[in-house]
XYZ file of N, CA, C and O in Angstrom:
472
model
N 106.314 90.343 41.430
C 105.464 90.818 40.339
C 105.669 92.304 40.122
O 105.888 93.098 41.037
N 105.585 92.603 38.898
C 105.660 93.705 38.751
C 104.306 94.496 37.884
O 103.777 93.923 36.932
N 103.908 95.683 38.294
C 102.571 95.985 37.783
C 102.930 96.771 36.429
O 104.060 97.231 36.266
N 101.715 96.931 35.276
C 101.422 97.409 34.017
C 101.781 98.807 34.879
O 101.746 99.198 36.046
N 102.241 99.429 33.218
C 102.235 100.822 33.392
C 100.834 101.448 33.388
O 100.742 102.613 33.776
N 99.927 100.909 33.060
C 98.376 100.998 32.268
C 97.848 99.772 32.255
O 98.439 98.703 32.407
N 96.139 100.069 31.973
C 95.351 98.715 31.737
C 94.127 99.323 31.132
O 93.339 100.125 31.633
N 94.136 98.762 29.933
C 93.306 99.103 29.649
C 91.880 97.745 28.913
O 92.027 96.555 28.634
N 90.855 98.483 28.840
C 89.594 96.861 29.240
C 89.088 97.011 27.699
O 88.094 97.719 27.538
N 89.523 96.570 26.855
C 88.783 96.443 25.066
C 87.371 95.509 25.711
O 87.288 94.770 26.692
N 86.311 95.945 24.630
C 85.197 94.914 24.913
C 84.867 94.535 23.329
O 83.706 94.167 23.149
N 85.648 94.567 22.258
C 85.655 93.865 21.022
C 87.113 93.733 20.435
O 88.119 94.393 20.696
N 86.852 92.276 19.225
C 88.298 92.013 18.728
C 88.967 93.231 17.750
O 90.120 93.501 17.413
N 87.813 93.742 17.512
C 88.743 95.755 17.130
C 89.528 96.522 17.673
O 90.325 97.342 17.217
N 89.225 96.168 18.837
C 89.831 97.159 19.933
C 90.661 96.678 20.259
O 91.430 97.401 20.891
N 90.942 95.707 20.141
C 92.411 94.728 20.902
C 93.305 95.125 19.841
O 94.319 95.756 20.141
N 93.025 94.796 18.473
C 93.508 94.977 17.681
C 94.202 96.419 17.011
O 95.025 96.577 16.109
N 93.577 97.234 17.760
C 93.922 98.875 17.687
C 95.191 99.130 18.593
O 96.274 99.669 18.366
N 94.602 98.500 19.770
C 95.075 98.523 21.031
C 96.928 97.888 20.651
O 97.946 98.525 20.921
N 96.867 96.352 19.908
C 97.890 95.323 20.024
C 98.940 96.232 18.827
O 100.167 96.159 18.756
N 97.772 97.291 17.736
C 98.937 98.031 16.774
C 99.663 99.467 17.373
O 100.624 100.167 17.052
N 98.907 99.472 18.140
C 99.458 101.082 18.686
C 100.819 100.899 19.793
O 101.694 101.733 20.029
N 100.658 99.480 20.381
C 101.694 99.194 21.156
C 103.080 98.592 20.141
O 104.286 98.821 20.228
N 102.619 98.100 19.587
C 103.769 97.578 18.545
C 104.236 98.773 17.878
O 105.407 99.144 17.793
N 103.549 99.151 17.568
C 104.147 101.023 16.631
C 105.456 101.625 18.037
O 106.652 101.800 17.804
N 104.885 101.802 19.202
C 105.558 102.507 20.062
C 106.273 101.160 20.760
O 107.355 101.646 21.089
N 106.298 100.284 21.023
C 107.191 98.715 21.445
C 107.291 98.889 22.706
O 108.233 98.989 23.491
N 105.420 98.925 22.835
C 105.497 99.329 24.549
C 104.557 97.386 24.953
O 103.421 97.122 24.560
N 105.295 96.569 25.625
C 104.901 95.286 25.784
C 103.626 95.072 26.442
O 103.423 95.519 27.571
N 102.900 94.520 25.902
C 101.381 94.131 26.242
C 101.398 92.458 27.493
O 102.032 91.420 27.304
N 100.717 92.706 28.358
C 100.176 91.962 28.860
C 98.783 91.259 29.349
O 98.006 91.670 30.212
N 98.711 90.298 28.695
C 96.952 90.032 28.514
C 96.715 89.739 29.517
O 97.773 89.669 30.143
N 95.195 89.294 30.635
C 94.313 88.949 31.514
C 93.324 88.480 30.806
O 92.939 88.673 29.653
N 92.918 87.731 31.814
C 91.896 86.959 30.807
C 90.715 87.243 32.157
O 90.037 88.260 32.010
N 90.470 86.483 33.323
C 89.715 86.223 34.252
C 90.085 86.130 35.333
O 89.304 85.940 36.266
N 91.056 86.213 35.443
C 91.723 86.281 36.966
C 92.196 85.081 37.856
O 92.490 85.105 39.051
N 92.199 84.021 36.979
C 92.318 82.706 37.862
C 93.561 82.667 38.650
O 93.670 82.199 39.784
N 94.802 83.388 37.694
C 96.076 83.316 37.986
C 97.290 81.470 38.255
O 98.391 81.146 38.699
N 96.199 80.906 37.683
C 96.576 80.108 37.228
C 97.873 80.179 35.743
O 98.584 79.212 35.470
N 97.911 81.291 35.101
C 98.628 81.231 34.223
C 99.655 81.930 34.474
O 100.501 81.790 33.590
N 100.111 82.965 35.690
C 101.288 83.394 35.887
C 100.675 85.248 36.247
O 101.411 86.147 36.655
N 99.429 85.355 35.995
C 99.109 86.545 36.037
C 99.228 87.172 35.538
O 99.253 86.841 34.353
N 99.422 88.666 35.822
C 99.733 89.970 34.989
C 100.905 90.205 35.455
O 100.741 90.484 36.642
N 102.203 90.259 35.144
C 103.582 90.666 35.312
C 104.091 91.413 34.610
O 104.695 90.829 33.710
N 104.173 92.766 34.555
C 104.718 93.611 33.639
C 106.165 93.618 34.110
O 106.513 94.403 34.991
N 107.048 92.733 33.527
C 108.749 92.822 34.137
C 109.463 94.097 33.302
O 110.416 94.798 33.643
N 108.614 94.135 32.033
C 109.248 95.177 31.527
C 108.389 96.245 31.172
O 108.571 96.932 30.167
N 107.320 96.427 32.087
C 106.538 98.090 31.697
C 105.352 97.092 31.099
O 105.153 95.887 31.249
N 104.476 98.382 30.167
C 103.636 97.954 29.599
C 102.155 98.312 29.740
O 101.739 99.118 30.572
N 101.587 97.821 29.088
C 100.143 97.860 29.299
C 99.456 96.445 29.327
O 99.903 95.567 28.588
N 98.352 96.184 30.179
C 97.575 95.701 30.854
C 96.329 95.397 29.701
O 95.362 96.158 29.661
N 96.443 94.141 28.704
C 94.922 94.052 28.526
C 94.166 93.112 29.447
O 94.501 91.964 29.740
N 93.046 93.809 29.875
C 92.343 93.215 30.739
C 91.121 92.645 29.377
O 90.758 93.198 28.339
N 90.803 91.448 29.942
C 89.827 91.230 28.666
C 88.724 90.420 28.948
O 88.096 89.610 28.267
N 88.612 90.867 30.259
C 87.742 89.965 31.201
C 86.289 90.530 30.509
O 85.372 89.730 30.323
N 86.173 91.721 30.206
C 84.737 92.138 29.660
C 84.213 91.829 28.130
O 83.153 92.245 27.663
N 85.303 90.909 27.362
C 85.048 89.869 26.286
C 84.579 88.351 26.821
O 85.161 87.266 26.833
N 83.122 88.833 27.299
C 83.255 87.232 27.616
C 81.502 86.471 26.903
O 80.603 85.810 27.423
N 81.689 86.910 25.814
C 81.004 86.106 24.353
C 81.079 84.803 24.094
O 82.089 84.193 23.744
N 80.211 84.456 24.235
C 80.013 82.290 24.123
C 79.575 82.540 22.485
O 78.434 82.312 22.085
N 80.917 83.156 21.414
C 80.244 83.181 20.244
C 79.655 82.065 19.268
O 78.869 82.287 18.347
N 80.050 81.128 19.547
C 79.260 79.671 18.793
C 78.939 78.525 19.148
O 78.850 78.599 20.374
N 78.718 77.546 18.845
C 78.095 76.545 19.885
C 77.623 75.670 18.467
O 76.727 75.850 17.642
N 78.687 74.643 18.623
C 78.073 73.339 17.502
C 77.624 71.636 18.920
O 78.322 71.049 19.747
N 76.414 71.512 18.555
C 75.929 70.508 19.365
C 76.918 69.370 18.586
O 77.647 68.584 19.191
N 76.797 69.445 17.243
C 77.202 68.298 15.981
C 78.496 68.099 16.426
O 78.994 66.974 16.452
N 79.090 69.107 16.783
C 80.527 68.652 16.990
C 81.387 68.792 17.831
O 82.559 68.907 17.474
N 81.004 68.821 19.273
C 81.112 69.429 20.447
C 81.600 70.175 20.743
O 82.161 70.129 21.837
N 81.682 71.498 19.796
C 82.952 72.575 20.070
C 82.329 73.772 20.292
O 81.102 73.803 20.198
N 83.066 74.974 20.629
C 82.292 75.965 21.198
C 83.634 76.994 21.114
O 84.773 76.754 21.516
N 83.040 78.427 20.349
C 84.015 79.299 20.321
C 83.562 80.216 21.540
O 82.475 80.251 22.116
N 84.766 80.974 21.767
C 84.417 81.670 23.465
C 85.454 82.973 23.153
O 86.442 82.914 22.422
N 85.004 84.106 23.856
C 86.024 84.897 24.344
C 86.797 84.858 25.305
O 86.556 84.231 26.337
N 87.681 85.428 25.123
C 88.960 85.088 26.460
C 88.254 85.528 28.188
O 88.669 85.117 29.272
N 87.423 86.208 27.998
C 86.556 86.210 29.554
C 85.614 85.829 29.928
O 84.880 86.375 30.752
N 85.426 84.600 29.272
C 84.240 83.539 29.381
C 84.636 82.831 30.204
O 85.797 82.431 30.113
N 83.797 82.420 31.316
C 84.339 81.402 32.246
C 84.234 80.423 32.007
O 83.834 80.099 30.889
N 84.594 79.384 33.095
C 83.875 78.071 32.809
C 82.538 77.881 32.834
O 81.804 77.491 31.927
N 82.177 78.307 34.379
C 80.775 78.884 35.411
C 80.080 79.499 34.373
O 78.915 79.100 34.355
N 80.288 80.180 33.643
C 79.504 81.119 32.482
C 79.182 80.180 31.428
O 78.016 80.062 31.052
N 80.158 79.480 30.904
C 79.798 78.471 29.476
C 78.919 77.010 29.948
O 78.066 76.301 29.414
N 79.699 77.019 31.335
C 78.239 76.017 31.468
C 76.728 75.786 32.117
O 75.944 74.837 32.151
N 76.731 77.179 32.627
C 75.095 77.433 32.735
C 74.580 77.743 31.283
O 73.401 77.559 30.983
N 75.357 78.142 30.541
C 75.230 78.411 28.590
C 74.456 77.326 28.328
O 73.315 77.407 27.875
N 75.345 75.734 28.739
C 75.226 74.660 28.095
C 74.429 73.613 28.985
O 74.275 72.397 28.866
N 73.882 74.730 30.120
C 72.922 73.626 31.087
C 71.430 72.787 29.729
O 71.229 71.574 29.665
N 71.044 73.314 29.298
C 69.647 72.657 29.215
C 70.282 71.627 27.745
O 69.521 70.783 27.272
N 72.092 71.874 26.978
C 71.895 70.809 26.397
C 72.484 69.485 26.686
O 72.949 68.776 25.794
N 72.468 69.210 27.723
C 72.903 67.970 28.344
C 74.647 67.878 28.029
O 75.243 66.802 27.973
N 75.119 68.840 27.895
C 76.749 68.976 27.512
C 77.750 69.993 29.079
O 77.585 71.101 29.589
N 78.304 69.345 29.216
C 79.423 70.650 30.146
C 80.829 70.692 29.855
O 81.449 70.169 28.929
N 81.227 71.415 30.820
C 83.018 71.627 30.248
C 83.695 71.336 31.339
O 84.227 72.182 32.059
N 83.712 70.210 31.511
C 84.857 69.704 33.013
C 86.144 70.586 33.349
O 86.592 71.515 32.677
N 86.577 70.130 34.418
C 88.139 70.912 34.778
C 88.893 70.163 34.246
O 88.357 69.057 34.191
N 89.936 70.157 33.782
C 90.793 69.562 33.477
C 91.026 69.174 31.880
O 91.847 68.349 31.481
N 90.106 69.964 31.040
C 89.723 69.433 29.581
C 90.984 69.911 28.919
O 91.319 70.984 29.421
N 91.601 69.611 28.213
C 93.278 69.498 27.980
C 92.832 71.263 27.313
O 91.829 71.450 26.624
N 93.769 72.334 27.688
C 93.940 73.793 27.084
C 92.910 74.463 28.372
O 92.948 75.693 28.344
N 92.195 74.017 29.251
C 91.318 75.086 29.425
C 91.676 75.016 31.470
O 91.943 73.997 32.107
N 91.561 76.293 31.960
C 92.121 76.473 33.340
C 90.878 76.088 33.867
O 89.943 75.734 33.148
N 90.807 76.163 35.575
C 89.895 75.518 36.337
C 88.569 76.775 35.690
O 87.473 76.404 35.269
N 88.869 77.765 35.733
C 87.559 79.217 35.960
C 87.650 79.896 34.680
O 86.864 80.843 34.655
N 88.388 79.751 33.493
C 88.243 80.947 32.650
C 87.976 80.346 31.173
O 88.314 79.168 31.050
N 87.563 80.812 30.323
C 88.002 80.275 29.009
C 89.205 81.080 28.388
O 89.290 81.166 27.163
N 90.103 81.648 29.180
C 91.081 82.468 28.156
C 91.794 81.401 27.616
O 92.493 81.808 26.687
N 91.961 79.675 27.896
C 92.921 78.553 27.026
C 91.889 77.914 26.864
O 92.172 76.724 27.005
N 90.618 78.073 26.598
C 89.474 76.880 26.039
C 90.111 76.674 24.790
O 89.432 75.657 24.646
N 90.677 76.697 23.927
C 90.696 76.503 22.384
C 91.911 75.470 22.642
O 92.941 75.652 23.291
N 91.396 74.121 21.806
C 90.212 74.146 21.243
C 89.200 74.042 22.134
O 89.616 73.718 23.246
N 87.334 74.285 22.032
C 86.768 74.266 22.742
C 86.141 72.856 22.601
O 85.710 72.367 21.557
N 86.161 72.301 23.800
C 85.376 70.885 23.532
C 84.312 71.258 24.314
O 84.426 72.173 25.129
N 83.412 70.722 24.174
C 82.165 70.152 25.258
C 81.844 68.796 25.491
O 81.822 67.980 24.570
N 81.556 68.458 26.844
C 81.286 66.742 26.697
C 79.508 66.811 27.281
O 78.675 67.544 27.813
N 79.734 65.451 26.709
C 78.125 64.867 26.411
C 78.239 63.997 28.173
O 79.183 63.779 28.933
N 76.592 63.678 28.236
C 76.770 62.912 29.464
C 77.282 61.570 28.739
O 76.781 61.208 27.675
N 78.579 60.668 29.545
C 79.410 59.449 29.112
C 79.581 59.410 28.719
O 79.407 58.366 28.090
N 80.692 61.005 27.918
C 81.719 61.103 27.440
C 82.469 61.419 27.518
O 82.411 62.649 27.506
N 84.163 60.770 27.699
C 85.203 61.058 28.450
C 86.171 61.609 27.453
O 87.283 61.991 27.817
């Protein structure tokens, strides 16, 4: 592994977005974090870079009961979205196709399941 030249922690989609143009202007390679599971390969800067850490985006921004979906920020956990979704009889299993054991940085799409529903 090789470490970021930098890391820096955005806590809105502005800032990433400042962040994702200022690196592209200078073509200095970004590497995202989401939660740390390292399930996805980690943070590897092979070629330099900066470090978004984005673990402090972790916003459960919507929540449709109607249609079991749920928008999230990339540092939303699992542990986090489903004490969210304790009192509506819905959770977010391991294994829900896009999403890692601990993070929501691959929830999308976001499902939620109902009790006896597979």
């Amino acid at each position: 592994c090789a470490p970021p030249d930098a890391v820096v922690w955005p806590q809105a989609v502005g800032q990433v977005q400042e962040l994702a143009a200022l690196c592209y202007r200078c073509r200095v390679p970004m590497v995202p974090f989401g939660t740390g599971t390292g399930l996805e390969g980690g943070v590897n800067a092979v070629q330099g870079g900066i470090c978004f850490d984005l673990s402090r985006m972790d916003t459960i921004a919507e929540l449709s009961l109607e249609d079991f979906s749920v928008a999230v920020e990339p540092g939303v956990t699992r542990k986090a979205l489903n004490s969210h979704l304790r009192d509506t009889g819905l959770w977010f299993p391991v294994g829900t196709v896009g999403a890692s054991a601990a993070s929501g940085e691959a929830m999308a799409p976001g499902v939620a399941w109902g009790q006896g529903q597979r």
